XYZ file of N, CA and C in Angstrom:
459
model
N 34.222 143.073 67.520
C 33.187 143.367 66.576
C 31.850 143.072 67.134
N 30.921 143.896 66.840
C 29.536 143.861 67.391
C 28.618 144.105 66.166
N 27.476 143.563 66.389
C 26.473 143.767 65.325
C 25.057 144.175 65.946
N 24.217 144.850 65.104
C 22.989 145.194 65.644
C 21.817 144.183 65.021
N 21.190 143.667 65.967
C 19.991 142.781 65.425
C 18.988 143.615 64.930
N 19.172 143.997 63.652
C 18.152 145.144 62.964
C 16.770 144.313 63.128
N 16.652 143.200 62.578
C 15.257 142.647 62.391
C 14.628 142.568 63.784
N 15.110 142.287 64.687
C 14.588 142.189 65.960
C 14.190 143.677 66.497
N 14.966 144.665 66.324
C 14.724 146.111 66.709
C 13.358 146.543 65.831
N 13.344 146.157 64.513
C 12.313 146.518 63.536
C 10.985 145.762 64.047
N 11.137 144.548 64.392
C 9.851 143.735 64.845
C 9.255 144.570 66.111
N 10.125 144.934 66.990
C 9.619 145.550 68.149
C 9.051 146.722 67.733
N 9.708 147.599 66.939
C 9.120 149.046 66.512
C 7.684 148.768 65.791
N 7.693 147.845 64.879
C 6.416 147.539 64.284
C 5.284 146.910 65.013
N 5.685 146.476 66.211
C 4.659 146.048 67.229
C 4.183 147.138 68.032
N 4.958 148.300 68.228
C 4.764 149.296 68.989
C 4.304 150.688 68.216
N 5.332 151.495 68.044
C 4.981 152.801 67.495
C 4.735 152.767 66.018
N 5.258 151.724 65.340
C 4.902 151.582 63.859
C 3.824 150.531 63.576
N 2.993 150.192 64.500
C 2.040 149.274 64.371
C 0.841 149.648 63.252
N 0.642 151.015 62.996
C -0.278 151.267 61.886
C 0.206 150.760 60.622
N 1.560 150.403 60.470
C 1.950 149.873 59.150
C 1.770 148.392 58.992
N 1.365 147.737 59.955
C 1.005 146.157 59.999
C 2.355 145.483 60.179
N 2.204 144.305 60.139
C 3.543 143.520 60.276
C 4.423 143.680 58.981
N 5.619 143.349 59.333
C 6.880 143.452 58.276
C 6.575 142.363 57.339
N 6.489 142.788 56.007
C 6.480 141.786 54.934
C 7.991 141.566 54.200
N 8.709 142.679 54.283
C 9.999 142.575 53.491
C 10.920 143.747 53.914
N 12.220 143.304 54.025
C 13.284 144.274 54.360
C 14.325 144.375 53.290
N 14.530 145.537 52.596
C 15.458 145.582 51.560
C 16.739 146.569 51.930
N 17.788 146.030 51.666
C 19.014 146.875 51.984
C 19.189 147.869 50.815
N 19.263 149.327 51.196
C 19.397 150.031 50.250
C 20.888 150.570 50.056
N 21.399 151.088 51.105
C 22.814 151.427 50.945
C 23.672 151.461 52.315
N 24.834 151.592 52.286
C 25.639 151.827 53.426
C 26.589 152.914 53.308
N 26.355 153.980 54.258
C 27.130 155.243 54.224
C 27.504 155.414 55.503
N 26.965 156.628 56.079
C 27.113 156.993 57.639
C 26.378 155.962 58.433
N 25.259 155.347 57.934
C 24.299 154.453 58.514
C 24.182 153.462 57.408
N 23.411 152.257 57.778
C 22.914 151.338 56.901
C 21.439 151.733 56.705
N 20.956 151.840 55.454
C 19.720 152.291 55.078
C 18.739 150.999 54.515
N 17.617 151.075 55.107
C 16.832 149.929 54.726
C 15.453 150.422 54.305
N 14.734 149.744 53.248
C 13.400 150.076 53.004
C 12.601 148.862 53.697
N 11.718 149.191 54.563
C 11.074 148.087 55.350
C 9.491 148.169 54.909
N 9.048 147.309 54.388
C 7.714 147.142 53.871
C 6.844 146.355 54.877
N 5.844 147.253 55.404
C 5.032 146.652 56.267
C 3.697 146.383 55.411
N 2.605 145.616 56.002
C 1.403 145.214 55.335
C 0.547 146.484 54.796
N 0.874 147.587 55.605
C -0.090 148.764 55.274
C 0.770 150.035 54.912
N 1.986 149.811 54.583
C 2.804 150.998 54.175
C 4.323 150.756 54.302
N 5.178 151.600 53.614
C 6.581 151.494 53.765
C 7.301 152.565 54.195
N 8.406 152.211 55.121
C 9.133 153.171 55.757
C 10.699 153.011 55.363
N 11.424 154.080 55.638
C 12.879 153.979 55.359
C 13.530 154.022 56.903
N 14.484 152.998 57.148
C 15.002 152.830 58.303
C 16.591 153.020 58.168
N 17.068 153.855 59.123
C 18.716 154.132 59.194
C 19.148 153.563 60.436
N 20.075 152.619 60.486
C 20.478 151.899 61.456
C 22.152 152.095 61.605
N 22.500 152.060 62.950
C 23.871 152.304 63.161
C 24.364 151.538 64.446
N 25.245 150.652 64.320
C 25.771 149.961 65.486
C 27.097 150.465 65.940
N 27.502 151.522 65.394
C 28.746 152.309 65.503
C 28.725 153.430 66.243
N 27.650 153.623 67.009
C 27.503 154.942 67.692
C 26.017 155.692 67.335
N 25.695 156.532 68.031
C 24.363 157.182 67.595
C 24.473 158.740 67.228
N 25.768 159.191 67.336
C 25.855 160.730 67.161
C 25.360 161.152 65.668
N 25.609 160.412 64.652
C 25.043 160.866 63.371
C 23.626 160.828 63.377
N 23.023 159.832 63.745
C 21.556 159.668 63.664
C 20.900 160.669 64.711
N 21.563 161.000 65.777
C 21.040 162.132 66.671
C 21.089 163.474 65.850
N 22.076 163.720 65.063
C 22.125 165.036 64.359
C 20.909 164.824 63.324
N 20.672 163.687 62.566
C 19.632 163.646 61.607
C 18.235 163.805 62.243
N 18.121 163.261 63.309
C 16.855 163.472 64.130
C 16.623 164.876 64.545
N 17.681 165.606 65.075
C 17.566 166.908 65.367
C 17.222 167.791 64.037
N 17.896 167.503 62.962
C 17.407 168.186 61.684
C 16.085 167.962 61.300
N 15.590 166.817 61.432
C 14.395 166.442 60.880
C 13.291 167.256 61.827
N 13.613 167.165 63.133
C 12.784 167.799 64.116
C 12.573 169.278 63.852
N 13.807 169.859 63.461
C 13.826 171.359 63.137
C 13.087 171.590 61.966
N 13.003 170.738 60.967
C 12.289 170.965 59.575
C 10.750 170.532 60.087
N 10.288 169.884 60.779
C 9.113 169.312 61.026
C 7.841 170.573 60.872
N 8.157 171.644 61.692
C 7.066 172.594 61.614
C 6.743 173.247 60.035
N 7.767 173.102 59.061
C 7.370 173.236 57.756
C 6.319 172.560 57.138
N 6.008 171.315 57.611
C 4.956 170.343 57.219
C 5.045 170.343 55.560
N 6.259 170.317 55.077
C 6.430 170.298 53.668
C 6.456 168.635 53.284
N 5.466 168.351 52.347
C 5.460 166.746 51.868
C 6.763 166.390 51.286
N 7.552 167.212 50.941
C 8.954 166.906 50.272
C 9.943 166.472 51.296
N 9.816 166.792 52.542
C 10.837 166.554 53.522
C 10.251 165.361 54.379
N 11.160 164.404 54.378
C 10.581 163.284 55.266
C 10.464 163.526 56.677
N 9.229 162.896 57.320
C 9.064 163.025 58.690
C 9.584 161.936 59.427
N 10.117 162.030 60.504
C 10.584 161.057 61.477
C 9.321 160.401 62.115
N 9.335 159.151 62.015
C 8.264 158.271 62.692
C 8.562 157.655 63.994
N 9.932 157.198 64.022
C 10.251 156.438 65.302
C 11.668 156.413 65.428
N 12.090 156.325 66.909
C 13.571 156.277 67.209
C 13.700 155.419 68.129
N 14.738 154.587 68.172
C 15.145 153.541 69.058
C 16.719 153.783 69.358
N 17.281 153.680 70.543
C 18.688 153.620 70.744
C 18.986 152.968 71.804
N 20.308 152.730 72.080
C 20.839 152.042 73.356
C 20.730 153.007 74.598
N 20.547 152.730 75.757
C 20.365 153.476 76.774
C 21.479 153.404 77.714
N 22.007 152.213 78.066
C 23.016 152.196 79.076
C 24.280 151.417 78.602
N 24.314 151.330 77.181
C 25.548 150.632 76.551
C 26.753 151.331 76.785
N 27.849 150.656 76.798
C 29.115 151.283 76.905
C 29.415 152.156 75.604
N 30.145 153.119 75.582
C 30.314 154.054 74.351
C 30.681 153.334 73.125
N 31.394 152.213 73.251
C 31.896 151.650 72.033
C 30.791 150.613 71.501
N 29.656 150.543 72.352
C 28.501 149.562 71.808
C 27.267 150.345 71.652
N 27.296 151.673 71.533
C 26.061 152.412 71.258
C 25.572 152.083 69.942
N 24.093 152.105 69.824
C 23.527 151.797 68.456
C 22.207 152.748 68.340
N 21.751 153.092 67.328
C 20.456 153.756 67.110
C 19.727 153.301 65.846
N 18.466 153.564 65.790
C 17.681 153.215 64.445
C 16.690 154.480 64.449
N 16.686 155.085 63.477
C 15.808 156.196 63.048
C 14.887 155.825 62.056
N 13.567 155.910 62.010
C 12.698 155.510 61.009
C 11.979 156.687 60.513
N 11.978 156.943 59.205
C 11.275 157.977 58.493
C 10.244 157.599 57.446
N 9.339 158.445 57.117
C 8.391 158.110 56.155
C 9.071 157.990 54.692
N 8.809 157.016 54.033
C 9.174 156.845 52.737
C 8.609 157.951 51.698
N 9.487 158.529 50.887
C 8.994 159.575 49.893
C 8.707 158.800 48.545
N 7.872 158.805 47.973
C 7.492 158.106 46.744
C 8.313 158.658 45.534
N 8.694 157.915 44.671
C 9.327 158.422 43.516
C 10.701 158.035 43.269
N 11.494 158.284 42.148
C 12.819 157.887 42.066
C 13.837 158.886 42.664
N 15.036 158.332 42.960
C 16.135 159.233 43.396
C 16.475 160.066 42.216
N 16.660 161.421 42.444
C 17.068 162.328 41.446
C 18.600 162.274 41.072
N 18.853 162.125 39.924
C 20.355 161.960 39.483
C 20.371 162.841 38.134
N 21.702 162.907 37.736
C 21.963 163.848 36.399
C 21.126 163.147 35.356
N 20.964 161.789 35.347
C 20.309 161.123 34.066
C 18.846 161.232 34.257
N 18.163 161.450 35.295
C 16.783 161.479 35.238
C 16.172 162.888 35.784
N 17.037 163.904 36.043
C 16.504 165.148 36.660
C 15.785 165.966 35.737
N 14.445 166.208 35.921
C 13.611 166.836 35.100
C 13.981 168.447 35.369
N 13.732 169.247 34.333
C 14.050 170.585 34.435
C 13.173 171.353 35.448
N 11.854 170.815 35.396
C 11.003 171.509 36.392
C 11.250 171.157 37.843
N 11.940 170.182 38.249
C 12.257 169.831 39.500
C 13.048 170.866 40.233
N 13.828 171.642 39.513
C 14.595 172.397 40.142
C 13.908 173.714 40.758
N 12.833 174.080 40.290
C 11.935 175.116 40.843
C 11.383 174.672 42.157
N 11.035 173.228 42.267
C 10.483 172.737 43.535
C 11.531 172.704 44.663
N 12.702 172.313 44.169
C 13.835 172.126 45.184
C 14.282 173.569 45.652
N 14.296 174.656 44.762
C 14.713 175.946 45.077
C 13.661 176.479 46.027
N 12.343 176.217 45.727
C 11.281 176.647 46.693
C 11.434 176.150 48.117
N 11.595 174.642 48.207
C 11.862 174.089 49.302
C 12.943 174.628 50.166
N 14.260 174.708 49.629
C 15.303 175.172 50.208
C 15.205 176.645 50.554
N 14.347 177.492 50.094
C 14.056 178.810 50.433
C 13.237 178.729 51.839
N 12.311 177.818 51.884
C 11.580 177.707 53.117
C 12.465 177.257 54.103
N 13.464 176.287 53.921
C 14.231 175.903 55.063
C 15.115 176.902 55.649
N 15.839 177.689 54.556
C 16.722 178.670 54.980
C 16.049 179.984 55.731
N 14.692 179.984 55.551
C 14.017 181.187 56.096
C 13.700 180.704 57.653
N 13.868 179.665 58.033
C 13.635 179.110 59.369
C 14.559 179.906 60.279
N 14.111 180.339 61.485
C 14.870 180.871 62.598
C 15.820 179.874 63.262
N 16.800 180.036 63.509
C 17.831 178.920 64.308
C 19.108 179.435 64.593
N 19.608 178.951 65.511
C 21.029 179.378 65.939
C 22.160 178.514 65.236
N 23.128 179.043 64.693
C 24.080 178.025 64.249
C 24.813 177.235 65.290
N 25.209 176.068 64.931
C 25.870 175.150 65.761
C 27.388 175.885 66.104
N 27.763 175.659 67.354
C 29.019 176.079 67.736
C 30.009 175.346 66.721
N 31.187 176.211 66.482
C 32.221 175.620 65.737
C 33.544 175.648 66.527
N 34.578 174.925 66.077
C 35.786 174.940 66.784
C 37.016 174.673 65.786
N 38.185 175.046 65.981
C 39.306 174.828 65.223
C 39.277 175.962 64.039
N 39.662 175.440 62.891
C 39.822 176.426 61.773
C 38.426 176.673 61.006
N 37.384 176.109 61.555
C 36.017 176.315 60.839
C 35.360 177.415 61.443
N 34.783 178.340 60.640
C 34.128 179.420 61.154
C 32.725 179.645 60.558
N 31.810 180.240 61.190
C 30.372 180.462 60.723
C 30.585 181.725 59.769
N 30.293 181.449 58.455
C 30.325 182.539 57.593
C 29.493 183.819 57.779
N 28.257 183.530 58.405
C 27.411 184.639 58.642
C 27.641 185.426 59.861
N 28.729 185.050 60.710
C 28.927 185.702 62.030
C 30.105 186.556 61.829
N 29.862 187.935 61.848
C 31.054 188.842 61.640
C 32.066 188.756 62.717
N 31.798 188.294 63.843
C 32.676 188.130 64.992
C 33.780 187.079 64.592
N 33.504 186.235 63.603
C 34.619 185.233 63.245
C 35.558 185.898 62.207
N 35.593 187.098 61.947
C 36.402 187.642 61.068
C 37.178 188.747 61.550
N 38.447 188.823 61.286
C 39.360 189.898 61.925
C 39.151 191.323 61.374
N 39.281 192.302 62.169
C 39.032 193.825 61.610
C 39.780 194.185 60.712
Protein backbone atom coordinates (compact mmCIF):
# COMPACT_ATOMS: atom_id res chain seq x y z
CA UNK A 1 0.00 0.00 0.00
CA UNK A 2 1.22 3.51 -0.78
CA UNK A 3 -0.01 7.01 -0.08
CA UNK A 4 0.30 10.37 -1.80
CA UNK A 5 1.66 13.16 0.39
CA UNK A 6 -1.07 15.49 -0.86
CA UNK A 7 -0.19 18.39 1.44
CA UNK A 8 3.45 18.39 0.27
CA UNK A 9 2.41 18.36 -3.42
CA UNK A 10 -0.06 21.21 -2.84
CA UNK A 11 2.53 23.25 -0.91
CA UNK A 12 4.89 22.92 -3.90
CA UNK A 13 2.13 23.88 -6.35
CA UNK A 14 1.08 26.90 -4.25
CA UNK A 15 4.72 28.02 -4.15
CA UNK A 16 4.96 27.82 -7.95
CA UNK A 17 2.10 27.77 -10.48
CA UNK A 18 -0.59 28.52 -7.90
CA UNK A 19 1.39 31.31 -6.18
CA UNK A 20 -1.27 33.97 -7.05
CA UNK A 21 -3.60 32.24 -4.55
CA UNK A 22 -1.17 32.91 -1.69
CA UNK A 23 -0.20 30.43 1.01
CA UNK A 24 -2.54 27.56 1.87
CA UNK A 25 -4.87 28.40 4.76
CA UNK A 26 -7.09 25.29 4.80
CA UNK A 27 -7.63 21.95 3.06
CA UNK A 28 -11.10 20.38 3.21
CA UNK A 29 -11.84 16.87 2.01
CA UNK A 30 -14.94 16.88 -0.24
CA UNK A 31 -15.35 13.32 -1.53
CA UNK A 32 -13.70 10.10 -2.64
CA UNK A 33 -14.76 8.55 -5.94
CA UNK A 34 -12.45 8.08 -8.95
CA UNK A 35 -10.12 10.47 -7.16
CA UNK A 36 -9.92 12.18 -3.80
CA UNK A 37 -11.35 15.69 -4.14
CA UNK A 38 -10.33 18.58 -1.90
CA UNK A 39 -11.21 22.26 -1.53
CA UNK A 40 -7.94 24.12 -0.94
CA UNK A 41 -8.27 27.64 0.39
CA UNK A 42 -5.37 29.96 -0.20
CA UNK A 43 -4.95 33.43 1.19
CA UNK A 44 -6.27 34.97 -2.04
CA UNK A 45 -8.61 32.34 -3.46
CA UNK A 46 -9.89 28.78 -3.43
CA UNK A 47 -9.29 25.89 -5.82
CA UNK A 48 -10.55 22.33 -6.19
CA UNK A 49 -7.88 19.62 -6.31
CA UNK A 50 -8.36 16.06 -7.58
CA UNK A 51 -5.68 13.64 -6.35
CA UNK A 52 -4.98 10.02 -7.21
CA UNK A 53 -2.29 7.76 -5.82
CA UNK A 54 -3.67 4.78 -7.77
CA UNK A 55 -2.60 5.83 -11.26
CA UNK A 56 -3.15 8.85 -13.43
CA UNK A 57 -5.30 7.62 -16.33
CA UNK A 58 -8.59 9.02 -14.95
CA UNK A 59 -7.07 12.44 -14.28
CA UNK A 60 -5.36 12.45 -17.69
CA UNK A 61 -8.82 11.97 -19.29
CA UNK A 62 -10.25 14.76 -17.12
CA UNK A 63 -7.35 17.03 -18.12
CA UNK A 64 -7.90 16.23 -21.82
CA UNK A 65 -11.63 16.98 -21.49
CA UNK A 66 -11.00 20.31 -19.72
CA UNK A 67 -8.45 21.25 -22.39
CA UNK A 68 -10.99 20.38 -25.10
CA UNK A 69 -13.61 22.62 -23.44
CA UNK A 70 -11.23 25.51 -22.67
CA UNK A 71 -11.79 27.31 -26.02
CA UNK A 72 -15.46 27.79 -25.07
CA UNK A 73 -14.32 30.17 -22.30
CA UNK A 74 -17.60 29.43 -20.56
CA UNK A 75 -17.62 30.60 -16.93
CA UNK A 76 -19.76 27.59 -15.98
CA UNK A 77 -17.04 25.12 -17.02
CA UNK A 78 -14.09 24.80 -14.62
CA UNK A 79 -10.70 25.80 -15.97
CA UNK A 80 -7.66 23.65 -15.29
CA UNK A 81 -5.09 25.67 -13.36
CA UNK A 82 -2.32 23.18 -12.63
CA UNK A 83 -1.17 19.60 -13.13
CA UNK A 84 1.43 17.48 -11.36
CA UNK A 85 2.15 13.79 -11.81
CA UNK A 86 4.75 11.11 -11.29
CA UNK A 87 7.32 11.00 -14.04
CA UNK A 88 9.43 7.87 -13.61
CA UNK A 89 7.42 5.93 -11.05
CA UNK A 90 6.68 2.24 -11.57
CA UNK A 91 3.25 1.63 -13.10
CA UNK A 92 1.72 0.61 -9.76
CA UNK A 93 3.01 3.78 -8.04
CA UNK A 94 1.84 6.44 -10.51
CA UNK A 95 0.09 9.47 -9.04
CA UNK A 96 -1.42 12.72 -10.29
CA UNK A 97 -2.96 15.93 -9.00
CA UNK A 98 -5.18 18.16 -11.16
CA UNK A 99 -6.21 21.57 -9.84
CA UNK A 100 -9.14 23.50 -11.26
CA UNK A 101 -10.86 26.75 -10.48
CA UNK A 102 -13.59 26.55 -7.87
CA UNK A 103 -17.04 27.39 -9.18
CA UNK A 104 -19.06 29.34 -6.61
CA UNK A 105 -22.50 28.15 -5.60
CA UNK A 106 -24.15 25.04 -4.28
CA UNK A 107 -24.07 21.66 -5.93
CA UNK A 108 -27.30 21.13 -7.84
CA UNK A 109 -29.52 18.31 -6.62
CA UNK A 110 -33.19 17.36 -6.83
CA UNK A 111 -33.81 19.24 -3.58
CA UNK A 112 -32.39 22.59 -4.69
CA UNK A 113 -32.68 22.52 -8.50
CA UNK A 114 -34.18 25.82 -9.65
CA UNK A 115 -36.42 25.59 -12.70
CA UNK A 116 -34.45 28.28 -14.57
CA UNK A 117 -31.16 26.40 -14.16
CA UNK A 118 -32.17 23.90 -16.83
CA UNK A 119 -32.02 26.59 -19.54
CA UNK A 120 -28.44 27.42 -18.57
CA UNK A 121 -27.39 23.78 -18.50
CA UNK A 122 -29.07 23.11 -21.85
CA UNK A 123 -27.37 26.13 -23.44
CA UNK A 124 -23.98 25.07 -22.06
CA UNK A 125 -24.41 21.48 -23.28
CA UNK A 126 -25.44 22.80 -26.70
CA UNK A 127 -22.15 24.70 -26.92
CA UNK A 128 -20.18 21.66 -25.78
CA UNK A 129 -21.80 19.33 -28.32
CA UNK A 130 -21.27 21.82 -31.13
CA UNK A 131 -17.47 21.52 -30.72
CA UNK A 132 -15.57 19.77 -33.49
CA UNK A 133 -13.82 16.63 -32.39
CA UNK A 134 -13.13 13.02 -33.10
CA UNK A 135 -14.74 10.25 -31.12
CA UNK A 136 -12.39 8.16 -29.02
CA UNK A 137 -11.69 4.71 -30.43
CA UNK A 138 -13.81 1.96 -28.95
CA UNK A 139 -13.29 -1.79 -28.63
CA UNK A 140 -15.25 -4.88 -27.74
CA UNK A 141 -19.03 -4.72 -27.79
CA UNK A 142 -19.08 -0.90 -27.46
CA UNK A 143 -19.87 1.14 -30.60
CA UNK A 144 -19.95 4.83 -31.47
CA UNK A 145 -23.63 5.54 -32.16
CA UNK A 146 -22.87 8.34 -34.60
CA UNK A 147 -20.68 6.17 -36.87
CA UNK A 148 -22.63 4.23 -39.53
CA UNK A 149 -19.65 1.91 -40.03
CA UNK A 150 -20.41 0.38 -36.65
CA UNK A 151 -23.76 -0.97 -37.82
CA UNK A 152 -24.36 -3.92 -40.14
CA UNK A 153 -26.12 -3.39 -43.46
